[in-house]
mmCIF file of C-alpha atoms in Angstrom:
data_model
loop_
_atom_site.group_PDB
_atom_site.id
_atom_site.type_symbol
_atom_site.label_atom_id
_atom_site.label_comp_id
_atom_site.label_asym_id
_atom_site.label_seq_id
_atom_site.Cartn_x
_atom_site.Cartn_y
_atom_site.Cartn_z
ATOM 1 C CA MET A 26 -8.252 0.990 -8.698
ATOM 2 C CA GLU A 27 -10.169 3.579 -10.699
ATOM 3 C CA ASN A 28 -11.215 5.912 -7.883
ATOM 4 C CA LYS A 29 -9.502 9.261 -8.526
ATOM 5 C CA ASP A 30 -9.745 10.140 -4.831
ATOM 6 C CA TYR A 31 -7.042 7.586 -4.004
ATOM 7 C CA ILE A 32 -3.434 7.630 -5.179
ATOM 8 C CA ARG A 33 -1.039 4.678 -5.229
ATOM 9 C CA ILE A 34 2.099 5.405 -3.217
ATOM 10 C CA PHE A 35 3.718 1.974 -3.059
ATOM 11 C CA THR A 36 3.962 -1.310 -4.901
ATOM 12 C CA GLY A 37 6.164 -4.009 -3.438
ATOM 13 C CA SER A 38 6.479 -6.920 -1.090
ATOM 14 C CA ASP A 39 3.839 -7.806 1.457
ATOM 15 C CA ILE A 40 6.404 -7.454 4.254
ATOM 16 C CA GLN A 41 7.408 -3.922 3.238
ATOM 17 C CA GLY A 42 3.759 -3.043 2.715
ATOM 18 C CA THR A 43 2.816 -4.150 6.217
ATOM 19 C CA PHE A 44 5.611 -2.033 7.686
ATOM 20 C CA ILE A 45 4.631 1.027 5.647
ATOM 21 C CA LYS A 46 0.968 0.544 6.578
ATOM 22 C CA SER A 47 1.859 0.579 10.282
ATOM 23 C CA LYS A 48 3.956 3.746 9.878
ATOM 24 C CA LEU A 49 1.115 5.509 8.072
ATOM 25 C CA GLU A 50 -1.424 4.454 10.702
ATOM 26 C CA GLU A 51 0.861 5.788 13.463
ATOM 27 C CA VAL A 52 0.326 9.309 12.109
ATOM 28 C CA GLY A 53 -3.393 8.894 11.463
ATOM 29 C CA ILE A 54 -3.311 8.052 7.752
ATOM 30 C CA SER A 55 -5.669 5.228 6.779
ATOM 31 C CA PRO A 56 -4.167 3.429 3.778
ATOM 32 C CA ILE A 57 -5.964 0.992 1.507
ATOM 33 C CA ILE A 58 -4.015 -2.186 0.848
ATOM 34 C CA LYS A 59 -4.618 -4.054 -2.405
ATOM 35 C CA ASN A 60 -3.290 -7.599 -2.170
ATOM 36 C CA GLU A 61 -3.900 -9.589 -5.359
ATOM 37 C CA THR A 62 -2.395 -12.759 -3.852
ATOM 38 C CA GLU A 63 -4.835 -12.764 -0.949
ATOM 39 C CA SER A 64 -7.773 -11.850 -3.175
ATOM 40 C CA ALA A 65 -6.970 -14.711 -5.553
ATOM 41 C CA ARG A 66 -6.522 -17.160 -2.676
ATOM 42 C CA LEU A 67 -9.857 -16.236 -1.133
ATOM 43 C CA ALA A 68 -11.582 -16.606 -4.505
ATOM 44 C CA GLY A 69 -10.006 -20.017 -5.098
ATOM 45 C CA PHE A 70 -7.658 -18.944 -7.872
ATOM 46 C CA GLY A 71 -3.898 -18.851 -8.179
ATOM 47 C CA PRO A 72 -2.194 -15.495 -7.717
ATOM 48 C CA SER A 73 -0.858 -13.558 -10.684
ATOM 49 C CA VAL A 74 1.965 -11.942 -8.681
ATOM 50 C CA VAL A 75 3.050 -13.605 -5.455
ATOM 51 C CA ASN A 76 3.368 -11.543 -2.258
ATOM 52 C CA GLN A 77 2.979 -8.135 -3.872
ATOM 53 C CA VAL A 78 0.774 -5.392 -2.494
ATOM 54 C CA GLN A 79 -0.203 -1.901 -3.530
ATOM 55 C CA ILE A 80 -0.842 0.865 -1.016
ATOM 56 C CA PHE A 81 -3.242 3.701 -1.788
ATOM 57 C CA VAL A 82 -3.977 6.827 0.259
ATOM 58 C CA HIS A 83 -6.648 9.477 -0.083
ATOM 59 C CA LYS A 84 -5.499 12.415 -2.198
ATOM 60 C CA ASP A 85 -5.844 14.721 0.841
ATOM 61 C CA GLU A 86 -3.248 12.604 2.684
ATOM 62 C CA HIS A 87 -0.932 12.078 -0.297
ATOM 63 C CA THR A 88 1.780 14.619 0.612
ATOM 64 C CA ALA A 89 1.967 13.497 4.237
ATOM 65 C CA ALA A 90 2.066 9.849 3.160
ATOM 66 C CA LEU A 91 4.966 10.506 0.771
ATOM 67 C CA GLU A 92 6.891 12.179 3.594
ATOM 68 C CA ILE A 93 6.423 9.072 5.749
ATOM 69 C CA LEU A 94 7.354 6.821 2.833
ATOM 70 C CA ALA A 95 10.586 8.771 2.311
ATOM 71 C CA THR A 96 11.635 8.109 5.910
ATOM 72 C CA VAL A 97 11.096 4.367 5.542
ATOM 73 C CA ASP A 98 14.332 2.934 4.162
ATOM 74 C CA GLY A 99 15.095 6.156 2.305
ATOM 75 C CA GLY A 100 12.018 5.752 0.132
ATOM 76 C CA VAL A 101 11.068 2.269 -1.007
ATOM 77 C CA ASN A 102 8.973 3.049 -4.067
#
């Protein structure tokens, strides 16, 4: 993801990513989820990394997102 307005805050399992996404949305942060497995499946290809997602947030929400991330399992990144 080349857009400098968005910063990656998490890379990990799809399950953890879904949980983190819900916690961010609870406080009004709109994360972008990059799921290579799902993208590959929809395109008809095999995944390069199975069940791994990346979560990006806008740079204006970065500090708040890291605070939320730190409360989830003591920081999962």
